[in-house]
Structures are given as C-alpha cells and as structure tokens.
PDB file of C-alpha atoms in Angstrom:
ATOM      1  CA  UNK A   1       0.000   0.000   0.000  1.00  0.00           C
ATOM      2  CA  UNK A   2       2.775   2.211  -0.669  1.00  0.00           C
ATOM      3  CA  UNK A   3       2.208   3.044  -4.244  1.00  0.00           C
ATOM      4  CA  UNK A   4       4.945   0.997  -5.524  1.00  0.00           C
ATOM      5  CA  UNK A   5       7.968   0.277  -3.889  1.00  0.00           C
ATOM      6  CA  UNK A   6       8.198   3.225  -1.976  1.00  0.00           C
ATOM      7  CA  UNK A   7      10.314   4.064   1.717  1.00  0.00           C
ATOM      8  CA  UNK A   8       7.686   2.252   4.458  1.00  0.00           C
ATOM      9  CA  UNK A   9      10.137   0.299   5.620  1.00  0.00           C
ATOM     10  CA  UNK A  10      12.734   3.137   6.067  1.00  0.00           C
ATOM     11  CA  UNK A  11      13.222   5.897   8.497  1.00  0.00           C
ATOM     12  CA  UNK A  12      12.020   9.054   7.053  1.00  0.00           C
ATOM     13  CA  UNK A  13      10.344  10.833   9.902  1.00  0.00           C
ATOM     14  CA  UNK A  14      11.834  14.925   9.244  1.00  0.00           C
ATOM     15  CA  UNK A  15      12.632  17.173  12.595  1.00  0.00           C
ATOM     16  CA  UNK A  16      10.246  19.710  13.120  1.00  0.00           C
ATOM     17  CA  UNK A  17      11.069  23.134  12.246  1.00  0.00           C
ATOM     18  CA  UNK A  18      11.072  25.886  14.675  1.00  0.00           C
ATOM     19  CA  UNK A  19      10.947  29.587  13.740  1.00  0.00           C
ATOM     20  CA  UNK A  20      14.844  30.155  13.420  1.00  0.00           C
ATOM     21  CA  UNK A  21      16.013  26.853  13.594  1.00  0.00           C
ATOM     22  CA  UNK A  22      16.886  24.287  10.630  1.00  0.00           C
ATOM     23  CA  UNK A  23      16.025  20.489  10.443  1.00  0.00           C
ATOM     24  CA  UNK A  24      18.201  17.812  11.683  1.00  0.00           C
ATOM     25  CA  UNK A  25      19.247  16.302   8.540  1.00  0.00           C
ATOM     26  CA  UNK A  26      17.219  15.102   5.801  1.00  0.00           C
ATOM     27  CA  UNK A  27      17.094  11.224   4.385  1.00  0.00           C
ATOM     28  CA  UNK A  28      18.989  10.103   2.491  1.00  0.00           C
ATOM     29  CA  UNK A  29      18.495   7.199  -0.911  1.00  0.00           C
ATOM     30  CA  UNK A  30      21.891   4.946  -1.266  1.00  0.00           C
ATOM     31  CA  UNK A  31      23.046   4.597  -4.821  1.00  0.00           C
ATOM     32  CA  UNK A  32      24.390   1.670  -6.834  1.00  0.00           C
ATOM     33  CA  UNK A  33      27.772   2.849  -6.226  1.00  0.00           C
ATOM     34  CA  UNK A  34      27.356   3.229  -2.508  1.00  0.00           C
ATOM     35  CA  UNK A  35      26.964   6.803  -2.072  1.00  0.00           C
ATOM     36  CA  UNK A  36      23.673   8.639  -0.535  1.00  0.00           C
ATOM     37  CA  UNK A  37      21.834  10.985  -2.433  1.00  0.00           C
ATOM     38  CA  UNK A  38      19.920  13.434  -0.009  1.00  0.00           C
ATOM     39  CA  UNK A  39      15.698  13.046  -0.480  1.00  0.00           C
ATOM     40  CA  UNK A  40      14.994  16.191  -0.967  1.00  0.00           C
ATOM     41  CA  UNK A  41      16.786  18.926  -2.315  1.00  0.00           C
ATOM     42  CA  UNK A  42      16.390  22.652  -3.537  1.00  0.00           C
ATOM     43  CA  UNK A  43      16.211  23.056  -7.171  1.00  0.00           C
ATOM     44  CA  UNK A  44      16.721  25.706  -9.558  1.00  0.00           C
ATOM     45  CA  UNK A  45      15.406  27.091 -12.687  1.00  0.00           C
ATOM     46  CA  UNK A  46      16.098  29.643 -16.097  1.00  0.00           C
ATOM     47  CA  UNK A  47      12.362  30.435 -15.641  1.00  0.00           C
ATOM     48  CA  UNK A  48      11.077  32.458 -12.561  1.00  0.00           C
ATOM     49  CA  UNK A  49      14.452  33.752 -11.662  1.00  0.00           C
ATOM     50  CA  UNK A  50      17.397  33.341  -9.222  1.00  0.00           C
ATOM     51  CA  UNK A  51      17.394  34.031  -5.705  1.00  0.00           C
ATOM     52  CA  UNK A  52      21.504  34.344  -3.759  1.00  0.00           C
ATOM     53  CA  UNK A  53      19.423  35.297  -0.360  1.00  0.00           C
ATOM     54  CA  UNK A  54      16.878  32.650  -0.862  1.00  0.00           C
ATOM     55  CA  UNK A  55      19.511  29.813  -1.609  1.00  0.00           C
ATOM     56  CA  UNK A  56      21.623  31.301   1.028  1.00  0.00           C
ATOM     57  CA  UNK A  57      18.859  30.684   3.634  1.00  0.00           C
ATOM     58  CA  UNK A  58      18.174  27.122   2.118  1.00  0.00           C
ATOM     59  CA  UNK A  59      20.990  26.224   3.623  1.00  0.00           C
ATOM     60  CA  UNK A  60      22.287  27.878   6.635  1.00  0.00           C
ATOM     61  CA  UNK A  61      18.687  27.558   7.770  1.00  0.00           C
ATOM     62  CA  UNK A  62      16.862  24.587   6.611  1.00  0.00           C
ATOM     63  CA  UNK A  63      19.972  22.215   6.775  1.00  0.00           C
ATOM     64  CA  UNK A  64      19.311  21.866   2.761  1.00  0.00           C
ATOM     65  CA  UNK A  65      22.668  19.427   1.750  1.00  0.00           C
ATOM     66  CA  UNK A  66      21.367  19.055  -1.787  1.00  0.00           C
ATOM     67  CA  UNK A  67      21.148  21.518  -4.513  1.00  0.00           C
ATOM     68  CA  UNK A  68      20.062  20.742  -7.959  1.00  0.00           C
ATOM     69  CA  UNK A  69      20.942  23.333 -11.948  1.00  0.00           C
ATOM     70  CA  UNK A  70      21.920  22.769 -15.166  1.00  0.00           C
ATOM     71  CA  UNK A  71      24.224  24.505 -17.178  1.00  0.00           C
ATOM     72  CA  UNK A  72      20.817  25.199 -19.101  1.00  0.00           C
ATOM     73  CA  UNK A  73      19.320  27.392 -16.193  1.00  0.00           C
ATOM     74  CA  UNK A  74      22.308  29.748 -16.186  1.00  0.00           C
ATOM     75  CA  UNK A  75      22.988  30.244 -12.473  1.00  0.00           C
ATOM     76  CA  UNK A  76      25.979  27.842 -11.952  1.00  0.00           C
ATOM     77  CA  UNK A  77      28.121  30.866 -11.171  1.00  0.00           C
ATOM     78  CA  UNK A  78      25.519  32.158  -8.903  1.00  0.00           C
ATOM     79  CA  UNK A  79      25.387  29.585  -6.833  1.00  0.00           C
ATOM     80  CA  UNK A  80      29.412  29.650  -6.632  1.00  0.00           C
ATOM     81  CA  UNK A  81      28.549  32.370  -4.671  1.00  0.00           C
ATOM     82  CA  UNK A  82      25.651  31.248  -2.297  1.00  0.00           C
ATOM     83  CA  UNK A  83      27.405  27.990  -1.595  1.00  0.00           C
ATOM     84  CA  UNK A  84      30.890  30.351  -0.145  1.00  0.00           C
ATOM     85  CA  UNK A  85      28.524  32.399   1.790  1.00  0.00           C
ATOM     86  CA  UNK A  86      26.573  29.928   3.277  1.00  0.00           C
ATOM     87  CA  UNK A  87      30.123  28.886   4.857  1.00  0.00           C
ATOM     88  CA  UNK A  88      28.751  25.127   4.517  1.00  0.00           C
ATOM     89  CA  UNK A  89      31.288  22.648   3.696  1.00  0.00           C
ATOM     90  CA  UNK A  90      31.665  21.640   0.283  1.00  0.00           C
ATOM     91  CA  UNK A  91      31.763  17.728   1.561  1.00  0.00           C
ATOM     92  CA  UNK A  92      28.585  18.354   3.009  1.00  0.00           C
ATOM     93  CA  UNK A  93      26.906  19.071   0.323  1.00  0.00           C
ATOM     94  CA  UNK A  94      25.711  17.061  -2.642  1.00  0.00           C
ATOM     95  CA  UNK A  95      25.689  19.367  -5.691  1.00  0.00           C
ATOM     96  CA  UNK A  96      23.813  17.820  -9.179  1.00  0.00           C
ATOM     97  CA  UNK A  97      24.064  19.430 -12.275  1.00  0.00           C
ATOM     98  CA  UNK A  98      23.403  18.888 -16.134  1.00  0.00           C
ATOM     99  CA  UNK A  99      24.842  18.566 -19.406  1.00  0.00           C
ATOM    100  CA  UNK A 100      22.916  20.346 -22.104  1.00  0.00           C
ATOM    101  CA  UNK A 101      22.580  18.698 -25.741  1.00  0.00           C
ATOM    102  CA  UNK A 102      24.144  21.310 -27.285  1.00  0.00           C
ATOM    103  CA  UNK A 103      27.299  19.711 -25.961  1.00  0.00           C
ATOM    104  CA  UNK A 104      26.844  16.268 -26.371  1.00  0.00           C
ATOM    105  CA  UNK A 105      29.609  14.077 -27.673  1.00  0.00           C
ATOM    106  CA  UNK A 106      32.312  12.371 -26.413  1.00  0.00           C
ATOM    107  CA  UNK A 107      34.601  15.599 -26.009  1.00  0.00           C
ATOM    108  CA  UNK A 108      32.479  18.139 -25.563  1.00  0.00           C
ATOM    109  CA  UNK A 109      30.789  16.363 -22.817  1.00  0.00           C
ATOM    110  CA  UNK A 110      34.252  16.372 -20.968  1.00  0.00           C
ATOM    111  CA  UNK A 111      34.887  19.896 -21.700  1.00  0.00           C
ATOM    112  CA  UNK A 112      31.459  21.382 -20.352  1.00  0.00           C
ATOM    113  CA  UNK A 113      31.738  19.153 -17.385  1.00  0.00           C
ATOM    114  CA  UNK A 114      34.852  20.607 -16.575  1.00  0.00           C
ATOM    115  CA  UNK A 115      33.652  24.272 -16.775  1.00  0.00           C
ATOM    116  CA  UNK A 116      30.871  23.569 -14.979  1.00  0.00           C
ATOM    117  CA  UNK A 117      32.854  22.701 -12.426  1.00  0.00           C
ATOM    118  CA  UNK A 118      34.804  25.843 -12.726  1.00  0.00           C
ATOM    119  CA  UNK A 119      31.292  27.906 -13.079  1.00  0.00           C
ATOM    120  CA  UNK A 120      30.301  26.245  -9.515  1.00  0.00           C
ATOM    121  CA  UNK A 121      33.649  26.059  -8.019  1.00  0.00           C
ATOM    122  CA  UNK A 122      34.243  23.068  -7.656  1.00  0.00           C
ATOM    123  CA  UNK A 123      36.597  20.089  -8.390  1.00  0.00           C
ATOM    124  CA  UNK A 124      34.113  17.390  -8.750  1.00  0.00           C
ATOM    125  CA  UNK A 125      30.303  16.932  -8.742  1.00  0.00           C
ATOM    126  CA  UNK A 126      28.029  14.627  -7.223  1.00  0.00           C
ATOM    127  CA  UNK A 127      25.765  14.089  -9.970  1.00  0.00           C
ATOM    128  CA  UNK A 128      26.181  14.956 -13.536  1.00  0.00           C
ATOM    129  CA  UNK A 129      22.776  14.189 -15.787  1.00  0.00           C
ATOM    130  CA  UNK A 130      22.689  14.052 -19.374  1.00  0.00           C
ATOM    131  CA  UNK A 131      19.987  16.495 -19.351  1.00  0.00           C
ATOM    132  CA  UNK A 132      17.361  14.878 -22.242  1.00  0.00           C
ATOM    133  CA  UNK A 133      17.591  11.992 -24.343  1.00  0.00           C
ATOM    134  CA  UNK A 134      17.432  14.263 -27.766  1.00  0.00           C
ATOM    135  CA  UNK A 135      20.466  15.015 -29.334  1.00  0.00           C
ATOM    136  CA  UNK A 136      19.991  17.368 -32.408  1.00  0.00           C
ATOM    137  CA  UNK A 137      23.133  16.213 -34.113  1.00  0.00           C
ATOM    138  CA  UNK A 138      22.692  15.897 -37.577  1.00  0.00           C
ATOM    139  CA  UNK A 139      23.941  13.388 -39.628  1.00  0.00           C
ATOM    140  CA  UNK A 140      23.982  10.892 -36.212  1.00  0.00           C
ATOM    141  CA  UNK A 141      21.093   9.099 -34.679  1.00  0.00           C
ATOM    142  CA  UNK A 142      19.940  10.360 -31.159  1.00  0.00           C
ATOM    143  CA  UNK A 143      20.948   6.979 -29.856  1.00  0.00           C
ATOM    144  CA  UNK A 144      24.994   7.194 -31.414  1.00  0.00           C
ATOM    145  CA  UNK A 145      25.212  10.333 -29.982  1.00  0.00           C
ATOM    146  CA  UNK A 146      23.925   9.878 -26.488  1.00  0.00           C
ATOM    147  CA  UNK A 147      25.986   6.418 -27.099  1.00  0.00           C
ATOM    148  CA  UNK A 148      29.294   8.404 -27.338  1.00  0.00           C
ATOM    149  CA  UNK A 149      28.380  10.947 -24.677  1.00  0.00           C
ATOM    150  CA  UNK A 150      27.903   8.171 -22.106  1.00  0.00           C
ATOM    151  CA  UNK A 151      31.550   6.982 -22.727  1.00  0.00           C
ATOM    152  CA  UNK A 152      32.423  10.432 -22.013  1.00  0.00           C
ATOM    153  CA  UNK A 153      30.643  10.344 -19.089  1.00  0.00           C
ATOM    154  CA  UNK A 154      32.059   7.105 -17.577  1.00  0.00           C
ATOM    155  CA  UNK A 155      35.549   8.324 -17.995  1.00  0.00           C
ATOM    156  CA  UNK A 156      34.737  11.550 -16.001  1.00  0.00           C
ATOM    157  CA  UNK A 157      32.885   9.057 -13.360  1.00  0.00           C
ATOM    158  CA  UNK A 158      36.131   6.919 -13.428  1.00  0.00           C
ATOM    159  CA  UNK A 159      38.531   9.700 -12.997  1.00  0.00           C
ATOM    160  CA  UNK A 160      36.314  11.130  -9.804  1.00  0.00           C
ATOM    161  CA  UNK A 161      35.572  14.443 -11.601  1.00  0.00           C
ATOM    162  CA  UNK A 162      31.896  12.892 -11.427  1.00  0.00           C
ATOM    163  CA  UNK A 163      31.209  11.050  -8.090  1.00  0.00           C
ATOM    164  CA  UNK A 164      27.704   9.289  -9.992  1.00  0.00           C
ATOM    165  CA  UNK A 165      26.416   9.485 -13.414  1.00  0.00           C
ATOM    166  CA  UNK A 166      22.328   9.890 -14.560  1.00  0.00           C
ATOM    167  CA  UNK A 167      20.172  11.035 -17.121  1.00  0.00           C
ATOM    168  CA  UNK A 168      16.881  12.850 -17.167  1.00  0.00           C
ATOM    169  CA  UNK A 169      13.631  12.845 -19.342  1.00  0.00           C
ATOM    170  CA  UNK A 170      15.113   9.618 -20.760  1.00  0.00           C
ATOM    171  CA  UNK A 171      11.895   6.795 -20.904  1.00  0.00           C
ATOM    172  CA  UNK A 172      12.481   2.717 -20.994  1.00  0.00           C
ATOM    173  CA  UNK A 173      13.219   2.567 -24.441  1.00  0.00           C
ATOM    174  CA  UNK A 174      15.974   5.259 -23.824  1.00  0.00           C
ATOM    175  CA  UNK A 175      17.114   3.163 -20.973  1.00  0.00           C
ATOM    176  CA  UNK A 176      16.890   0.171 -22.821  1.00  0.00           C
ATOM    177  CA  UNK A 177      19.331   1.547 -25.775  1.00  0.00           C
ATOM    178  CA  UNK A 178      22.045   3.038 -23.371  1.00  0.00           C
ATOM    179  CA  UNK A 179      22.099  -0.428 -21.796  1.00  0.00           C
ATOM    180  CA  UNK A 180      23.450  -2.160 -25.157  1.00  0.00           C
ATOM    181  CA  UNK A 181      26.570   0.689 -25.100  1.00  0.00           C
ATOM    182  CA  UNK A 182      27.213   1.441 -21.679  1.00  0.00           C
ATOM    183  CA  UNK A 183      29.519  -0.037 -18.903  1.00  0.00           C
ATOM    184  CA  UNK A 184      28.224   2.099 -16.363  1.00  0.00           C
ATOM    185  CA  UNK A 185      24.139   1.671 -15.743  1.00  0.00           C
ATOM    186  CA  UNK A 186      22.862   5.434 -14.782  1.00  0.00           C
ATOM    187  CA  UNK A 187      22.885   6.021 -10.891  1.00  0.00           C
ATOM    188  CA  UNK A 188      19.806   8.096 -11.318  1.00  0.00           C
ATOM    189  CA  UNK A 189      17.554   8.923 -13.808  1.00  0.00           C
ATOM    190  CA  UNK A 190      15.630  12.327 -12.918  1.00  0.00           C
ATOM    191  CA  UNK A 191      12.199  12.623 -14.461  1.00  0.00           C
ATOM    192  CA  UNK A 192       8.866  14.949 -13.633  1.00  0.00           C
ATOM    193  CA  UNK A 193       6.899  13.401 -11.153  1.00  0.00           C
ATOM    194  CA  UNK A 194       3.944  14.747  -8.918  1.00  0.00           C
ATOM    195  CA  UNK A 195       0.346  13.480  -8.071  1.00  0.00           C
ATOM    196  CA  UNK A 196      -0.971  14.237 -11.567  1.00  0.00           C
ATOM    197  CA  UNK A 197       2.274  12.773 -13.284  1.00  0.00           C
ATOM    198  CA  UNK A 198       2.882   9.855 -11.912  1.00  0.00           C
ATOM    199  CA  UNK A 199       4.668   7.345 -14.152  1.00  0.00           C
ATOM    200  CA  UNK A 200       5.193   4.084 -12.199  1.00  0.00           C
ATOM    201  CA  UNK A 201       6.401   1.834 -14.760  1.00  0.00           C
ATOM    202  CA  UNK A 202       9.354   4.011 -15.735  1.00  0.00           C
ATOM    203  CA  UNK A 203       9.675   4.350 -11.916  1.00  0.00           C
ATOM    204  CA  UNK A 204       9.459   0.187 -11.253  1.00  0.00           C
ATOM    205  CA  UNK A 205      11.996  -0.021 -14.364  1.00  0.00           C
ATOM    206  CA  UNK A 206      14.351   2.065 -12.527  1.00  0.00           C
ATOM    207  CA  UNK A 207      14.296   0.171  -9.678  1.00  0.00           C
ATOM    208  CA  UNK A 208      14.538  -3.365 -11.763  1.00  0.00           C
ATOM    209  CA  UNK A 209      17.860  -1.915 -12.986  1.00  0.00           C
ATOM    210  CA  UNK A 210      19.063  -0.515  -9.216  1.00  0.00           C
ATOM    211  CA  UNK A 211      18.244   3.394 -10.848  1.00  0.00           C
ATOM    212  CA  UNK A 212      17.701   5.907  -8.163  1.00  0.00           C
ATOM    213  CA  UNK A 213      14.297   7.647  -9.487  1.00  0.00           C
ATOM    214  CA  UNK A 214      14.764  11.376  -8.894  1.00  0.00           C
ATOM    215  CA  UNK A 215      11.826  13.425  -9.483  1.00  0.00           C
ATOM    216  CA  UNK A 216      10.965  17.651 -10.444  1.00  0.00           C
ATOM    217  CA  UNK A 217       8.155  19.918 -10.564  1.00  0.00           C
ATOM    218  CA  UNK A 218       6.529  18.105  -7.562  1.00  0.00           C
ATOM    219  CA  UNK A 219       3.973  20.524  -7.146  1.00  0.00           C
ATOM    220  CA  UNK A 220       3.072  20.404 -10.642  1.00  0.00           C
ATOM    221  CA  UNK A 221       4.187  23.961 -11.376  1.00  0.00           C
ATOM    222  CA  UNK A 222       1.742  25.311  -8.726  1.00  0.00           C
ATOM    223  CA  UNK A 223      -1.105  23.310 -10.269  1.00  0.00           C
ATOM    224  CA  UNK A 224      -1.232  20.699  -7.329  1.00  0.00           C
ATOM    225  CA  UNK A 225      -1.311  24.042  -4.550  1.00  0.00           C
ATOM    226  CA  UNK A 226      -5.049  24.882  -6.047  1.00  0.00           C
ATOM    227  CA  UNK A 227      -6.632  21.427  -6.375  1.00  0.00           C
ATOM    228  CA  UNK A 228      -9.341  20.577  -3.889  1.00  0.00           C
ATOM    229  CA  UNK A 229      -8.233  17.313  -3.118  1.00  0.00           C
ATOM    230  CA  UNK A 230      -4.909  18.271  -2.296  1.00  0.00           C
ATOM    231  CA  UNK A 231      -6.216  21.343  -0.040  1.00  0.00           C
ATOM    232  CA  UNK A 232      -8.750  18.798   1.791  1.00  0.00           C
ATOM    233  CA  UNK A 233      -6.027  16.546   2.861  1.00  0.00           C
ATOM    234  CA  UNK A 234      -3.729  19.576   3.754  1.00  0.00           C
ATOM    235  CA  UNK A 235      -6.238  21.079   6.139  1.00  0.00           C
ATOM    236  CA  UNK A 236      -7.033  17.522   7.716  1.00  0.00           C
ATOM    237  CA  UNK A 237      -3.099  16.901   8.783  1.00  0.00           C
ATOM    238  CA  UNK A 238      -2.668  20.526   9.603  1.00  0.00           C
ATOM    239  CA  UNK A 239       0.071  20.849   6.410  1.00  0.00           C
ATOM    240  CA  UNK A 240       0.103  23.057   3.342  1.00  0.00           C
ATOM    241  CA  UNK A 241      -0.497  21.454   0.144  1.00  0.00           C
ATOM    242  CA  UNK A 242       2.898  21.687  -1.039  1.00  0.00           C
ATOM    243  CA  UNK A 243       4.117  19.884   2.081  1.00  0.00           C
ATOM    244  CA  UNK A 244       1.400  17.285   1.292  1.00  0.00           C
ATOM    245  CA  UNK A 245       3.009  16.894  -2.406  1.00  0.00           C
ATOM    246  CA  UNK A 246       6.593  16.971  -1.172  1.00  0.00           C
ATOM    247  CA  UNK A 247       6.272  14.158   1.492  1.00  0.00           C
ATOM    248  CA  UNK A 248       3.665  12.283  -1.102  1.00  0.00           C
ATOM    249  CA  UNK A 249       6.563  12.584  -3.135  1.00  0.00           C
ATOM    250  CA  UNK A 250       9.370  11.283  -0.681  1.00  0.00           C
ATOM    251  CA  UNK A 251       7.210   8.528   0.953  1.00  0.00           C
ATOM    252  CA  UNK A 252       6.781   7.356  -2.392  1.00  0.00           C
ATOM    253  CA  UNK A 253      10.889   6.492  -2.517  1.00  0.00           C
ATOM    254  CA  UNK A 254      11.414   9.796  -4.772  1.00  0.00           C
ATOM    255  CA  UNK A 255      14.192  12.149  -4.236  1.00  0.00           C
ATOM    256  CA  UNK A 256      12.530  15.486  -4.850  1.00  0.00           C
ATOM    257  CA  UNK A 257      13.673  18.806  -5.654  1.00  0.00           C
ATOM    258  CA  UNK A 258      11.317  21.163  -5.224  1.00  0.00           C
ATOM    259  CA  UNK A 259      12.563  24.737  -6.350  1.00  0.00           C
ATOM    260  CA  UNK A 260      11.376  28.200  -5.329  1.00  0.00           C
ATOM    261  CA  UNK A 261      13.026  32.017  -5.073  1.00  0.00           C
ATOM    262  CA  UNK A 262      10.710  32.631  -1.854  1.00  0.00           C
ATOM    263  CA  UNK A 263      12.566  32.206   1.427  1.00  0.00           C
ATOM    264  CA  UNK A 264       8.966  31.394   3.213  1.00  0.00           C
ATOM    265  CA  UNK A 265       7.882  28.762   0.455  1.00  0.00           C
ATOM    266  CA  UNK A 266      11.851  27.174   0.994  1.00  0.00           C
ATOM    267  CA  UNK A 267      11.123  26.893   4.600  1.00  0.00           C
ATOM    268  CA  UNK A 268       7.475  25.449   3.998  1.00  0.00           C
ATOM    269  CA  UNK A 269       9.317  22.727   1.567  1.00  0.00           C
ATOM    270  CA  UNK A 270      11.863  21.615   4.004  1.00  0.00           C
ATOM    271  CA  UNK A 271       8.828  21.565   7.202  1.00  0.00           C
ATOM    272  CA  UNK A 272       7.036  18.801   5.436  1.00  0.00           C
ATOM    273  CA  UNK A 273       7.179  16.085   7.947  1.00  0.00           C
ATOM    274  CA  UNK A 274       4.145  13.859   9.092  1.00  0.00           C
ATOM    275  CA  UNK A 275       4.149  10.819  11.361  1.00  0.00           C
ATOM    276  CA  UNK A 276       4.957   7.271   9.850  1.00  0.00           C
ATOM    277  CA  UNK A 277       1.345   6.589   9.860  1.00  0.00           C
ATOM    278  CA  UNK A 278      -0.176   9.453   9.018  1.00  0.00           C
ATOM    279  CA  UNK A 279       2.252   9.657   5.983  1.00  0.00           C
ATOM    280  CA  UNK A 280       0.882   6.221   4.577  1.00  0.00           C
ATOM    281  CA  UNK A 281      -2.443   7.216   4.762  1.00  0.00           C
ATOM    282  CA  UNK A 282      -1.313  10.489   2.657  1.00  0.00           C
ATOM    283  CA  UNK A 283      -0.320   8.350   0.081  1.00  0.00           C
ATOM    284  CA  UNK A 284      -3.519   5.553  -0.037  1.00  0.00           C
ATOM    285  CA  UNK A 285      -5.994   9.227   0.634  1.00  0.00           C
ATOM    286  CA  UNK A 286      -4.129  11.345  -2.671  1.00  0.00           C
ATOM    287  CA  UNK A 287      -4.077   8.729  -5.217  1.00  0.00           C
ATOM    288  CA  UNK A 288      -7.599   7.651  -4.260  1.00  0.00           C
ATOM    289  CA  UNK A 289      -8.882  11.251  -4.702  1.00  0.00           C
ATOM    290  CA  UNK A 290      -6.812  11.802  -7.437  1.00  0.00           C
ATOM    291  CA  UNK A 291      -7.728   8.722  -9.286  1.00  0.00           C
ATOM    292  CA  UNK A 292     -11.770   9.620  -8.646  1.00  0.00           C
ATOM    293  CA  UNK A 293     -10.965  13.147  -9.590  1.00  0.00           C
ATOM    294  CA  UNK A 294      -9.368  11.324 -12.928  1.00  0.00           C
ATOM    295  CA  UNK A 295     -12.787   9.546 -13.552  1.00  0.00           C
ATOM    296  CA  UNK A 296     -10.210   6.372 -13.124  1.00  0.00           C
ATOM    297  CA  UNK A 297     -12.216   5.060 -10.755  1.00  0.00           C
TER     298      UNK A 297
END
C-alpha cells in the first residue's frame, strides 16, 4: 500500500522546524555505487528567476545538503557564490548538475563538465545528468550520440571528476538503448513526477535496474497548490499542500527537488514532515482522490 515500492520500511520521519532553527538532517536514498543521495533537495530554474538570499537561507537555515541546476538554467556561477557564503562545507553538500545537448559528444561532454565545475567552483560533482535523451546532431542518430556521450561520461565518473552518473527525461526505451553501449548503468535517472504525473512503470523499471528515481516539478508547477483534493487533505493533517506533495513525493521512494526564489515557500518545503502513519495514509488518501478526480475510478 505504498504506491509501488516506496520508503515504508525506512526511516524518514523529518525534525520539526522551529521559527529560526533548521532540520536535523534530511534522508537520504543509497546509490548503486554506494553513495547517498539526499531526499529532498532545492532546485533551480532559467524560468522564474534566481534568488543568492533565498539559496543562502536554504541552507544555513533549513539544513538543505542538496542543490540541484543545469548549465541550461544559467545560475551555476551564482550559486558559486551562495554555496561560499553559506560557509557550509563543500563535503557536506551534494551538488547535481546537467549537461545540455548542445554539448553532447564524447569531447564536448568532458569539456562542459569541466567548466561547470569551474562555473560552480568546484573540483568534482556529485551528480552529472545528461539532461534529455534528444540530441539534435545531424547526420547521427539520437541513440549514437547519447551512445558516445555516455563513454564520455564514464571516464569523467572513473577519474572522480563525477562522483555518480544519470540522465533525465530519458523513458524505458531510452534506458533500454544506453544499456546495449554502456559499462556504467545510470545512478539516477531524474524525471517529472507529482500526483498528476505519476509514471510508475518508468519508476518500477528504474528500480529493476538498481536506478535511483529522482523526481521535479513536484507541485506540478503550482497546479497541485489549487486542487481541492490536495487542499482537503492539507487542512485535515494541519500541512500546506505543497508539504502534502513533497512528502507524497518522498514517501513514495522519490528524491525530490522542489525549487522556489521565496525564502517562506523554501522553509514550507523543508517543514514537510508527518508521522509514519499518518504519511501512509497520505499516500492511499491522494491517489484515491486523485484517481476519482481522474474519472479512473
């Protein structure tokens, strides 16, 4: 009754969060390659904006270890500047970014990696994610291409400028290609997810292959924070939607980034903890509302 495969059996109860004061850690997911990928992160965006104060506060404040851009979204350099500011360690943090497809291949993927590392200031990354499964080459088939930029990224994964390797947006059949030319199997595969997107048999295939199934836009671009359901069940456990979402989300056995510029909406993401018990019944109450909402039942 956990909506498939999810974290029951784990401990993921989150520390209450009084005015001031930051959580005492977040959960964390282990990896094929041993490592733990924090739950629930703070992610960023091209569209909406940037905010230094707001990632700033993320984490001197909400104890946020995990922060999630893309060379895409513009702000890699920006947040160069949050992290030194915040004065948190860099081995405390887990830091995930992206590789657009503009520089796919097998050597430009090494070269962006590498100045995104400079952009962030860094010497390695956590997580680098080939950021969508379409390549635009032309003359080469979106599978050669994402082919040779997988070698690429298993050499940067082998020499420890990468500590894991993933993709994002990519579906089975993607999966199922990379499999026939890889060495390394993905560590995570990152992929929208929320109560209205909810697509469990990519999510079970991930977990046949040992793929960590990261998930974004949990709140459904602000849709989820207006629908009835979701605002019924808020008001019964004494939550805000978005917290509903977010530890739907989590329970589930998604990591979930969440992003926002607003300091208060941060600290509302990172407060979303709910007793064991109350948290299954979260999950069973949403998707049976949401399903009879769906006319799918």
């Amino acid at each position: 009754a956990d909506g498939g495969g999810g974290l029951m059996g784990t401990r993921l109860s989150m520390a209450s969060c009084a005015p001031g004061r930051a959580p005492l850690g977040f959960p964390t997911l282990p990896l094929s390659n041993g490592l733990h990928i924090p739950v629930l992160g703070l992610g960023t965006s091209h569209q909406g904006g940037y905010s230094h104060d707001a990632v700033v506060y993320a984490l001197q404040k909400c104890g946020i270890r995990h922060i999630d851009t893309a060379k895409r979204y513009g702000c890699e350099s920006l947040l160069q500047k949050a992290i030194k500011e915040s004065d948190v360690k860099r081995e405390d943090l887990w830091i995930t970014t992206k590789l657009w497809h503009s520089d796919y291949g097998y050597e430009n993927t090494k070269q962006a990696c590498l100045e995104s590392c400079k952009r962030l200031g860094v010497q390695y990354i956590d997580l680098y994610l080939v950021h969508w499964p379409d390549a635009q080459v032309p003359g080469k088939s979106n599978q050669e291409v994402r082919a040779e930029t997988w070698r690429a990224m298993e050499d940067l994964y082998e020499k420890g400028i990468c500590r894991s390797i993933g993709v994002s947006n990519f579906l089975i059949n993607h999966l199922e290609q990379l499999k026939e030319d890889c060495k390394i199997t993905p560590h995570v595969n990152q992929v929208e997810y929320h109560p209205f997107q909810r697509p469990q048999e990519l999510v079970d295939y991930c977990r046949s292959r040992n793929i960590v199934f990261e998930g974004y836009c949990p709140l459904a671009k602000g849709e989820a924070l207006t629908h009835p359901n979701i605002i019924q069940l808020a008001k019964k456990y004494g939550k805000t939607p978005a917290q509903i979402c977010i530890r739907w989300s989590i329970q589930n056995g998604i990591v979930t980034i969440p992003k926002s510029t607003k300091i208060e909406r941060i600290r509302e993401n990172c407060c979303s903890g709910i007793n064991k018990l109350s948290a299954v019944l979260v999950i069973q109450t949403l998707m049976f509302l949401i399903l009879v909402s769906e006319k799918k039942i």
